[in-house]
CSV table of C-alpha atoms in Angstrom, one decimal:
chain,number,residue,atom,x,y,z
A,1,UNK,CA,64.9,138.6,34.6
A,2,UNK,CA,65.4,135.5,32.5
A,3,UNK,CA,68.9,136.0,31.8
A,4,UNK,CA,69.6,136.2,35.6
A,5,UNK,CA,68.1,133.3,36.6
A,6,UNK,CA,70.7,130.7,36.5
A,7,UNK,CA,73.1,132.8,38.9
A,8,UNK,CA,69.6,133.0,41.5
A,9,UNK,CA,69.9,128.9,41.8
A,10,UNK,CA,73.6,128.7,41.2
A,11,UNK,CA,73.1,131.6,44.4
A,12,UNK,CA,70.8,129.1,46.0
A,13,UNK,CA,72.8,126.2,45.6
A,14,UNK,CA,75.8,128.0,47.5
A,15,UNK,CA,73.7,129.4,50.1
A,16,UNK,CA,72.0,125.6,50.5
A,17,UNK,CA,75.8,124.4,50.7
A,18,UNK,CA,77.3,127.0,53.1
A,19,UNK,CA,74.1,126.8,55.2
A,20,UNK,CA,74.5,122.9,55.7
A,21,UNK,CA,78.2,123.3,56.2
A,22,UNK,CA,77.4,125.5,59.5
A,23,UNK,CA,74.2,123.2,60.7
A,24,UNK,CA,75.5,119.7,59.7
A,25,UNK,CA,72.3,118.2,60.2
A,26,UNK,CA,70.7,117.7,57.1
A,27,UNK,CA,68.5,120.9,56.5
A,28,UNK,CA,69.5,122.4,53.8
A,29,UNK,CA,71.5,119.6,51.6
A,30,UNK,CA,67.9,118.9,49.6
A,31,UNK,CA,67.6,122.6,48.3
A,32,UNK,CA,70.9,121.3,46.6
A,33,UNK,CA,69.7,119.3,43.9
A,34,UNK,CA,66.4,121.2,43.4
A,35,UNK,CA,68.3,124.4,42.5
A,36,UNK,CA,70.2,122.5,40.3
A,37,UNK,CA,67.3,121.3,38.3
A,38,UNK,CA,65.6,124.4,38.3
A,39,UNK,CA,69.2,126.0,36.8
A,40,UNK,CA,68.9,123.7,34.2
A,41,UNK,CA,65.2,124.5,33.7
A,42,UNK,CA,66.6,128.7,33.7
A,43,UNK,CA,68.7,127.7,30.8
A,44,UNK,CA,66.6,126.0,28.7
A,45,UNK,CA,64.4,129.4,29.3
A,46,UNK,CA,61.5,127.4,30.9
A,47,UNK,CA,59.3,130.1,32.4
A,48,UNK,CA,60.0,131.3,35.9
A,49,UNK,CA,57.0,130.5,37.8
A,50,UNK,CA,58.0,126.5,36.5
A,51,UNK,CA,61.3,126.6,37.7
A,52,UNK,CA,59.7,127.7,40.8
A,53,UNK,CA,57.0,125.2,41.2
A,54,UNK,CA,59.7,122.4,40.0
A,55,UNK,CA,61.9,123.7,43.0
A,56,UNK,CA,59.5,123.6,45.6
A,57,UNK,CA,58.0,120.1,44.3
A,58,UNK,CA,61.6,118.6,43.9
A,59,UNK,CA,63.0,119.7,47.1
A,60,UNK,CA,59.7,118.4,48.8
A,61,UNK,CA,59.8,114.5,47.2
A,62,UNK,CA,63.9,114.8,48.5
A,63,UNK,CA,63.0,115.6,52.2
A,64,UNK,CA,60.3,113.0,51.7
A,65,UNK,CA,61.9,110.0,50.1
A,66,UNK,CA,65.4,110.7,52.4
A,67,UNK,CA,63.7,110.8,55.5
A,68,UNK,CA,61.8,107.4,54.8
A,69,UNK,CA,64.8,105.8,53.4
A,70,UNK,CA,66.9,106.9,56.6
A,71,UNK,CA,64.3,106.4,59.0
A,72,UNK,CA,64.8,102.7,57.8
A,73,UNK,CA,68.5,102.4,57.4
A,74,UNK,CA,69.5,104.0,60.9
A,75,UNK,CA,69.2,102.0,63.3
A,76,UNK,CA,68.1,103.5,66.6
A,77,UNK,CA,70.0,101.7,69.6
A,78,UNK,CA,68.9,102.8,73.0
A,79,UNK,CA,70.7,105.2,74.8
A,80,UNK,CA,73.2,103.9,76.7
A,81,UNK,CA,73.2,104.5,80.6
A,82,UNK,CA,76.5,106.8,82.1
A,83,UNK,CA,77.3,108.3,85.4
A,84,UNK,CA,74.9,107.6,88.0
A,85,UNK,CA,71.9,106.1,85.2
A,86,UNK,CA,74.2,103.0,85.1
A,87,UNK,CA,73.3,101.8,88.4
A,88,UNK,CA,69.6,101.3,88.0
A,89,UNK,CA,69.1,97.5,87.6
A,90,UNK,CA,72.4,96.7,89.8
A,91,UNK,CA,72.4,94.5,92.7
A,92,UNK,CA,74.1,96.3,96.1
A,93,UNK,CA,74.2,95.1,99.5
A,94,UNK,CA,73.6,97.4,102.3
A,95,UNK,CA,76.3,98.3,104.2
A,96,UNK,CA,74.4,100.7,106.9
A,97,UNK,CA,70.7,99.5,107.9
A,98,UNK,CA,68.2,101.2,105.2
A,99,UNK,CA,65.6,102.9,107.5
A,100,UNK,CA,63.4,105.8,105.8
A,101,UNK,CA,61.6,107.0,108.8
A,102,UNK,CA,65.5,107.6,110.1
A,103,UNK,CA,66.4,109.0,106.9
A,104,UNK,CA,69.1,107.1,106.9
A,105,UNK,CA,71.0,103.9,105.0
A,106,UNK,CA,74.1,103.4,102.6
A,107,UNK,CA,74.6,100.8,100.3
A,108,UNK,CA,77.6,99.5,98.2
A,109,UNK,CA,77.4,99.6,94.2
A,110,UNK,CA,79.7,98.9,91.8
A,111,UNK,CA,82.6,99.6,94.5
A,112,UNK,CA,80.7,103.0,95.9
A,113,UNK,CA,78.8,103.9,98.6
A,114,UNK,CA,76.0,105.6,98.0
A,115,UNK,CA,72.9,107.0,100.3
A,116,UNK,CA,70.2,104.8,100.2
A,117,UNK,CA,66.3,104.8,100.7
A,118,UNK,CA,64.0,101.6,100.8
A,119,UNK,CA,61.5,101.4,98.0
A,120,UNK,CA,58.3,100.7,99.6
A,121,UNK,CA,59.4,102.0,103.2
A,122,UNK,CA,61.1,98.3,104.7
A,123,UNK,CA,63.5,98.4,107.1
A,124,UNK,CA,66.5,96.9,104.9
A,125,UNK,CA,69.5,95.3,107.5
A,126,UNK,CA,73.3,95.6,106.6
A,127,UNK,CA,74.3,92.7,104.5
A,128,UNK,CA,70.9,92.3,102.5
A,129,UNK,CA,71.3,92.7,99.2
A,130,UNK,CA,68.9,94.8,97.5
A,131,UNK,CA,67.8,95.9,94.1
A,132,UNK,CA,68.6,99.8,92.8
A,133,UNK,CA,65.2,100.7,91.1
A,134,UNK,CA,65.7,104.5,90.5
A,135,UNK,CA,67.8,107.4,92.0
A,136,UNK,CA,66.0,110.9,93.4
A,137,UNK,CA,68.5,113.3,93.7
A,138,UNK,CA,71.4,111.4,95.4
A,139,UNK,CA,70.1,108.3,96.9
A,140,UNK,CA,69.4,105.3,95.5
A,141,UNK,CA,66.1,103.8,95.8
A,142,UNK,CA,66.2,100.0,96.7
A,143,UNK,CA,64.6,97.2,96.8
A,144,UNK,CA,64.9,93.5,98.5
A,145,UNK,CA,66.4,91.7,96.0
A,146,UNK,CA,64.7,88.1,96.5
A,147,UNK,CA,66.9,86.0,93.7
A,148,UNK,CA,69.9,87.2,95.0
A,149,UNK,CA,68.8,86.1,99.0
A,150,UNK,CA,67.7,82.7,97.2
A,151,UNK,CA,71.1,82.3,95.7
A,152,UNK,CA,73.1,82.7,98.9
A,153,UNK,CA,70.9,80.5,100.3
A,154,UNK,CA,71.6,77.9,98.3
């Protein structure tokens, strides 16, 4: 059993390297270096149940130390809004009155119309300029937007 050893962690090493090959996310590239010290430990004819423990010790302390050291280095940015996500915060004016009761209203974003709904149930004329806060389903849910009325007052 000795003898065979090093070809079990040469074995493990291939199988760590063709398994993170197909994943690509960083599983299995720590058994990598473990196996390789525990080959080392196979031929220097260190007992088995060391190379073992040494394997499962090293290949813990990797996953440990990389995933505090990356934690660190990457940088998580926020995700950035697409598609329809990328209208919440806009300003739109109302190009059809905004009436919930109606269940009707239409509102121009970003050069589209889109079906509106008043936040907290105001009737919303055309020409107002209002606030997109969310979207449920289709329909944009709006709100007065005071600045902007302040602004074109002024």
């Amino acid at each position: 059993m000795e003898n065979i050893m090093p070809y079990i962690w040469i074995a493990v090493i291939i199988f760590s390297v063709a398994a993170e090959a197909l994943s690509s996310s960083l599983v299995a590239i720590w058994f990598m270096p473990s196996a390789l010290i525990a080959m080392i430990l196979a031929f220097f004819k260190v007992p088995l149940y060391v190379q073992i423990i040494v394997f499962l010790a090293c290949a813990v302390i990797f996953i440990v130390f990389s995933r505090t050291i990356f934690k660190k280095t990457i940088i998580k940015k926020a995700p950035t809004p697409t598609n329809a996500d990328a209208v919440i915060g806009e300003s739109a004016i109302v190009t059809e009155q905004i009436c919930n009761i109606e269940n009707r209203g239409l509102v121009k974003v970003r050069g589209q119309i889109w079906s509106a709904r008043s936040a907290d149930g105001d009737i919303l004329e055309e020409g107002d300029i209002v606030s997109v806060i969310s979207i449920q389903g289709v329909k944009l849910i709006c709100r007065k937007d005071t600045t902007a009325q302040t602004k074109n007052k002024q």
